[in-house]
Short mmCIF file of C-alpha atoms in Angstrom, two decimals:
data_model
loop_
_atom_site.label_atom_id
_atom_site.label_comp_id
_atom_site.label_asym_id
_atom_site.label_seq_id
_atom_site.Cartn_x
_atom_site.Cartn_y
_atom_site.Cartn_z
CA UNK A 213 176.74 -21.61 108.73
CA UNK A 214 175.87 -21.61 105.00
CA UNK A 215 174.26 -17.99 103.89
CA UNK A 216 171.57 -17.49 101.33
CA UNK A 217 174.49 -16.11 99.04
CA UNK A 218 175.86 -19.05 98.64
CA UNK A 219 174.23 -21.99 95.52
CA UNK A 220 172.68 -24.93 97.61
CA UNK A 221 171.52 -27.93 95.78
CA UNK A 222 167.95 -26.90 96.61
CA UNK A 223 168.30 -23.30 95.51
CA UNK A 224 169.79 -24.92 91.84
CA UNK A 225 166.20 -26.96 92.14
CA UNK A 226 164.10 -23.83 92.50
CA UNK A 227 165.81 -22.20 89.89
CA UNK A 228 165.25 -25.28 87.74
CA UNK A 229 161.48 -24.79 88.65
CA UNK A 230 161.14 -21.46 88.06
CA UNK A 231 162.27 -21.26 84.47
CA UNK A 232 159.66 -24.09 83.83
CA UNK A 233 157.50 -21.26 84.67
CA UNK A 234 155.84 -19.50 81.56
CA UNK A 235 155.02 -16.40 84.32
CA UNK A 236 157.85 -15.97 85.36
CA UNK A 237 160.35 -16.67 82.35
CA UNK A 238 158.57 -15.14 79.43
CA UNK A 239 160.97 -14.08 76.74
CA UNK A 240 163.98 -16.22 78.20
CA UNK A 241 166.21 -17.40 75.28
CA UNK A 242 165.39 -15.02 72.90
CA UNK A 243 167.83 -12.86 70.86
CA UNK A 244 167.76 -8.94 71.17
CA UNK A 245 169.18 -6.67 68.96
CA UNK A 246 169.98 -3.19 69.38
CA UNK A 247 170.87 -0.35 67.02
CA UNK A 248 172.27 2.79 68.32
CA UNK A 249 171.01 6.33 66.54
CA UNK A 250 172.43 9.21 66.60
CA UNK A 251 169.37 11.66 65.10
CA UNK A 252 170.34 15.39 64.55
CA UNK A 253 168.22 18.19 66.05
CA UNK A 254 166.97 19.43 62.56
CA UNK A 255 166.49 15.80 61.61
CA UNK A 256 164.12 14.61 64.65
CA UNK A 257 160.87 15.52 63.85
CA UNK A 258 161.21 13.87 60.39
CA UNK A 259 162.57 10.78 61.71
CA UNK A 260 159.64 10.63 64.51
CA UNK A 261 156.83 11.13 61.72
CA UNK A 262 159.00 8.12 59.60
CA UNK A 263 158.65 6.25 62.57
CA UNK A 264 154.94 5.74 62.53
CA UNK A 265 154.59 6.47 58.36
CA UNK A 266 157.20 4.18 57.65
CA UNK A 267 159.47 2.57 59.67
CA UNK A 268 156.14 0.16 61.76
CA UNK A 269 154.78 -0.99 58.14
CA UNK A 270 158.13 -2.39 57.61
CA UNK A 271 158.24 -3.93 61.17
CA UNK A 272 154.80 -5.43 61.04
CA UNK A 273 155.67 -6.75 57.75
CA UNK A 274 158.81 -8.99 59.53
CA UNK A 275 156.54 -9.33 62.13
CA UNK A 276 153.40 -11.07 60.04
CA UNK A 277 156.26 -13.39 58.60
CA UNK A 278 158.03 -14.30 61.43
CA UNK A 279 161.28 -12.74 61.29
CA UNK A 280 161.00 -11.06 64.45
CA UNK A 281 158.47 -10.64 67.54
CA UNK A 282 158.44 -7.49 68.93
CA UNK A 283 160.10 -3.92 67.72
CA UNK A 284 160.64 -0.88 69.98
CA UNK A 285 162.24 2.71 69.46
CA UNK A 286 163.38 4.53 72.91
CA UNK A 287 164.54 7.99 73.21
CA UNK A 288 167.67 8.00 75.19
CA UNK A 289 166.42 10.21 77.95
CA UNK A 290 169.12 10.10 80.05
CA UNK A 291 172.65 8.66 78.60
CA UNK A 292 175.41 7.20 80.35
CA UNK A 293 177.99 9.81 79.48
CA UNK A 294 178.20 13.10 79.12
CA UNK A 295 179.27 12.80 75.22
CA UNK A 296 177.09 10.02 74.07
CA UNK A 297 177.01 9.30 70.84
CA UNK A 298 173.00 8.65 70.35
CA UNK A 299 170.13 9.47 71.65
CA UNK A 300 167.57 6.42 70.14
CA UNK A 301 167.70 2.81 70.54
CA UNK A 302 165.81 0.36 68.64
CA UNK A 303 165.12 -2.84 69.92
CA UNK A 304 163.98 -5.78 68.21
CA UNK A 305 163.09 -9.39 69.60
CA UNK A 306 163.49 -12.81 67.59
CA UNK A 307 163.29 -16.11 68.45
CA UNK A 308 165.54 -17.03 66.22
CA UNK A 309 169.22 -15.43 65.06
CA UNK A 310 168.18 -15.70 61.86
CA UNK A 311 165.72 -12.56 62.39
CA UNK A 312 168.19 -10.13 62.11
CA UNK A 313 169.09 -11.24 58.38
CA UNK A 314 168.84 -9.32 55.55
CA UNK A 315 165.97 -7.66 56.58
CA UNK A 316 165.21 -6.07 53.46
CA UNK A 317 164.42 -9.22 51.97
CA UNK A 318 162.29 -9.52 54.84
CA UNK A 319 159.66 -7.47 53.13
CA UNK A 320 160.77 -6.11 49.96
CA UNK A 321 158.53 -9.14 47.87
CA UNK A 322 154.93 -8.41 49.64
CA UNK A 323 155.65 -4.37 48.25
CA UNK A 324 155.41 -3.08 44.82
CA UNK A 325 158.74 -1.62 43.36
CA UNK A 326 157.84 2.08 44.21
CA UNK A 327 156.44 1.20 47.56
CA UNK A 328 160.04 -0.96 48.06
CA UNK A 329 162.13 1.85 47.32
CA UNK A 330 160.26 4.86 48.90
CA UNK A 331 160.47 2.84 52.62
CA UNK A 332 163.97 1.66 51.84
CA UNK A 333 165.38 4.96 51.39
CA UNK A 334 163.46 6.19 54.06
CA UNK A 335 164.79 3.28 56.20
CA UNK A 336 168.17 3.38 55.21
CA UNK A 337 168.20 7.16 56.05
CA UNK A 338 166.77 7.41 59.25
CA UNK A 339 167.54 3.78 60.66
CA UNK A 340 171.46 3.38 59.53
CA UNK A 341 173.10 3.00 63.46
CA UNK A 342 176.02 4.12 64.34
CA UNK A 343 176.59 0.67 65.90
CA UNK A 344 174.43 -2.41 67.06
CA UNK A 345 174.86 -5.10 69.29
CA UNK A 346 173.40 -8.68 69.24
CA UNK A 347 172.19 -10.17 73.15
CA UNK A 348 170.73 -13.22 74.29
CA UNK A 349 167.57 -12.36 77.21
CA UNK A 350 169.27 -15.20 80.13
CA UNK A 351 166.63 -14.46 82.53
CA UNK A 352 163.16 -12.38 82.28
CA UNK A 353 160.20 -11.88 84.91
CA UNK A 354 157.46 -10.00 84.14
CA UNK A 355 154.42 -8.37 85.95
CA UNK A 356 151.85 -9.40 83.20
CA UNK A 357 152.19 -12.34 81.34
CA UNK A 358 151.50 -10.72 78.20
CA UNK A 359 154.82 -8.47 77.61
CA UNK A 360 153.77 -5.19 76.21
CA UNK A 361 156.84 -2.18 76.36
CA UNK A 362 156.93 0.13 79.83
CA UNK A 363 157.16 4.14 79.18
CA UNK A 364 160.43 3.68 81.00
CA UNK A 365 163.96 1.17 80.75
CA UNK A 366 166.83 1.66 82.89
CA UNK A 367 169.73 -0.21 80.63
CA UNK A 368 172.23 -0.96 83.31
CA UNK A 369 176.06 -2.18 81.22
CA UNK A 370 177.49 -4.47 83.22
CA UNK A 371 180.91 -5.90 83.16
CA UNK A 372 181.73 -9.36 84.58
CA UNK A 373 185.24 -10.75 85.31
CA UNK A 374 186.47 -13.67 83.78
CA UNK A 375 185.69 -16.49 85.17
CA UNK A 376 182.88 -14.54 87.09
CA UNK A 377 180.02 -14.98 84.58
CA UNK A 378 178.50 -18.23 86.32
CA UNK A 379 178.51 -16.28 90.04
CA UNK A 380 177.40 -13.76 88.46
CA UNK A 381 174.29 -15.20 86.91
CA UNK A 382 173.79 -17.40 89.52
CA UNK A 383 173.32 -14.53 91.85
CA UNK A 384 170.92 -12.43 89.90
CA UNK A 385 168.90 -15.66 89.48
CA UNK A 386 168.65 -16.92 93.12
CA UNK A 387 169.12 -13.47 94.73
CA UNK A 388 168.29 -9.88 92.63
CA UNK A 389 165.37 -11.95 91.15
CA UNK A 390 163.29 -12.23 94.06
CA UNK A 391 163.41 -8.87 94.83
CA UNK A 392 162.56 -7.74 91.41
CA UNK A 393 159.49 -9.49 91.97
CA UNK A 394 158.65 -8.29 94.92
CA UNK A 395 158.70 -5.00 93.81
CA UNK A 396 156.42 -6.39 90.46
CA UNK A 397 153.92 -7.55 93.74
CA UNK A 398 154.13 -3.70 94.88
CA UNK A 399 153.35 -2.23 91.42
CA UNK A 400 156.77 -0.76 91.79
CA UNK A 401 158.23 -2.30 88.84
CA UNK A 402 156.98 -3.93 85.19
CA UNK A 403 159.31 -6.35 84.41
CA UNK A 404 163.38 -6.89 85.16
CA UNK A 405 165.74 -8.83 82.02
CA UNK A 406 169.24 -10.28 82.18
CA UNK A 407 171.07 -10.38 79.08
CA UNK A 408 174.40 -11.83 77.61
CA UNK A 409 176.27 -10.08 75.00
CA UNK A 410 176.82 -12.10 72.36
CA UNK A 411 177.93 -9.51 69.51
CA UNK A 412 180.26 -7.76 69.49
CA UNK A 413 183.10 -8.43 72.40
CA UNK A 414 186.16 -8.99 73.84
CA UNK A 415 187.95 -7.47 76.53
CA UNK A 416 188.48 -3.94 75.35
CA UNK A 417 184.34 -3.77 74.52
CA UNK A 418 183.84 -2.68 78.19
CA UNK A 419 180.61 -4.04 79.19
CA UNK A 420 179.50 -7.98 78.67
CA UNK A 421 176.28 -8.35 80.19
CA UNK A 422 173.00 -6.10 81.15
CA UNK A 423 169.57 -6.15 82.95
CA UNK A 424 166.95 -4.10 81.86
CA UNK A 425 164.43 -2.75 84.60
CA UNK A 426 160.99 -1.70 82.80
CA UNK A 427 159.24 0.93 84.66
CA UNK A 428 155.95 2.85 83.76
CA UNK A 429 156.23 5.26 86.64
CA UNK A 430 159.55 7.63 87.16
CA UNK A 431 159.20 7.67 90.78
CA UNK A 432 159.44 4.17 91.33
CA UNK A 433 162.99 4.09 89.59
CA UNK A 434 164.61 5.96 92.75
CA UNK A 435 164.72 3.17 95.35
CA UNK A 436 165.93 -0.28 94.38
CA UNK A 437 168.07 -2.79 96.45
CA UNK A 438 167.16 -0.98 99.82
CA UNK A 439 168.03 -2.59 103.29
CA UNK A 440 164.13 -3.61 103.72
CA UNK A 441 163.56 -5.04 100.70
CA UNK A 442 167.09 -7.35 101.33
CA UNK A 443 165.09 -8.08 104.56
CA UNK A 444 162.29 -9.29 103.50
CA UNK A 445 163.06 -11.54 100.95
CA UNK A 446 166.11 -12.82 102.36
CA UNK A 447 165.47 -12.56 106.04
CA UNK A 448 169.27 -13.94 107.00
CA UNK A 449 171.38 -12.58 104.73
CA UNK A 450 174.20 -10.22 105.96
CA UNK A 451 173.97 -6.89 103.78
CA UNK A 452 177.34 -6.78 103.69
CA UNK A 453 178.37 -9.73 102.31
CA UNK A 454 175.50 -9.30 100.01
CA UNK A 455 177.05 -5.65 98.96
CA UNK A 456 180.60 -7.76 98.63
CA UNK A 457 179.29 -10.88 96.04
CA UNK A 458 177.78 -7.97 93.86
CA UNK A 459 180.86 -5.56 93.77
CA UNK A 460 183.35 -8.63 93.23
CA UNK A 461 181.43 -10.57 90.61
CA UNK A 462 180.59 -7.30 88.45
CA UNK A 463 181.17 -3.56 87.91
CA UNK A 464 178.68 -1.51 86.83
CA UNK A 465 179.98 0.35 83.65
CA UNK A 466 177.01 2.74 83.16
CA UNK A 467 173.30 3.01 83.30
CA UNK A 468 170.63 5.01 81.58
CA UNK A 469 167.05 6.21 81.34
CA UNK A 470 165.32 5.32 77.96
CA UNK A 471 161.27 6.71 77.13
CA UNK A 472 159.08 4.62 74.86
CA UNK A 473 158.30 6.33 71.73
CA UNK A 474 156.60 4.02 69.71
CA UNK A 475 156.14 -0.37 69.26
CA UNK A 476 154.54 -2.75 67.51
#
């Protein structure tokens, strides 16, 4: 007998019908970058007054033209390793690729020269990373269908076999989805991403594919995939062949807890 983990031609139609859904698939197809910051203790309080003094301005500025959609900084509350090498992410949304292009042509022409060069060094300063990385958002449901940032992101790395990465999607499209929204129904939950790594990559990268869980309340980021939440929206599946098609499709590299410390 065929189990819910397995793709049915009418599962492949709901999915179909679900991403025709401007609820449910918000900010699907839309490029995120991320830079990685590694901010020194006795530089920190600077760079958080630059955020708001300088760094928005510049952001609404992209924003008012186009270039991007939304802008985010998180304090990396909680980091994957022990030795991690930042502790701030920025996030910025485009539609478009093109977004991320020489952003200081961006908004350098709608500043005066002194203006231009006070926020670019300031910029350039605070908001060099120590690396970035380019994603495409696969899948998004959200609790409110206008997206504004939750206090809390857990940024799970995830890396998918080759020759996995259809399974793999498949399943947190028919099968993780539904429960993320279930929790969203509970007010356990503000929103749940899946995202592709486009830049960089290769096999040595480590990681080739995330989902970001948006939270605005701590406790609710203890229980996830529990055995009654399985249950109840997918009465007949067997837990552990559900267990099985997650650890064989993926391996979860690391996870952390990121706080919202400022957005557009």
């Amino acid at each position: 007998m065929a189990t819910p983990i397995r793709i049915s031609l009418l599962t492949i139609l709901v999915c179909l019908i679900l991403a025709l859904s401007t609820n449910a698939q918000e900010r699907q197809g839309k490029y995120m970058h991320i830079d990685y910051l590694k901010i020194e203790n006795s530089s920190e309080d600077d760079f958080l007054r630059h955020i708001s003094s300088t760094f928005l301005s510049i952001q609404e500025l992209r924003k008012e033209n186009g270039s991007i959609e939304d802008w985010y900084v998180y304090q990396v509350t909680y980091p994957g390793t022990q030795n991690s090498f930042y502790n701030y992410v920025v996030i910025t949304i485009s539609d478009d690729i093109s977004g991320f292009e020489d952003v200081f042509d961006q908004y350098s022409n709608q500043l005066s020269q002194d203006e231009r060069e006070n926020l670019t060094d300031d910029y350039l300063r605070f908001l060099s990373p120590n690396h970035s990385e380019l994603w495409r958002v696969r899948n998004s449901v959200i609790a409110d269908s206008s997206f504004s940032p939750s206090r809390y992101i857990v940024m799970n790395y995830m890396n998918v076999g080759l020759g996995y990465e259809y399974e793999y999607q498949m399943f947190e499209d028919e099968i993780a989805l539904p429960m993320h929204e279930e929790r969203m129904d509970r007010d356990q939950m503000e929103g749940w991403e899946l995202h592709e790594l486009l830049m960089p990559g290769g096999l040595n990268y480590g990681y080739n594919f995330s989902t970001l869980d948006y939270y605005d309340n701590l406790e609710d980021i203890e229980f996830t995939f529990t055995e009654e939440l399985i249950r109840h929206t997918h009465p007949d599946t067997d837990i552990n062949e559900f267990f099985d098609h997650i650890y064989r499709t993926r391996d979860l590299i690391k996870y952390e807890l990121w706080e919202l410390i400022e957005a557009l």
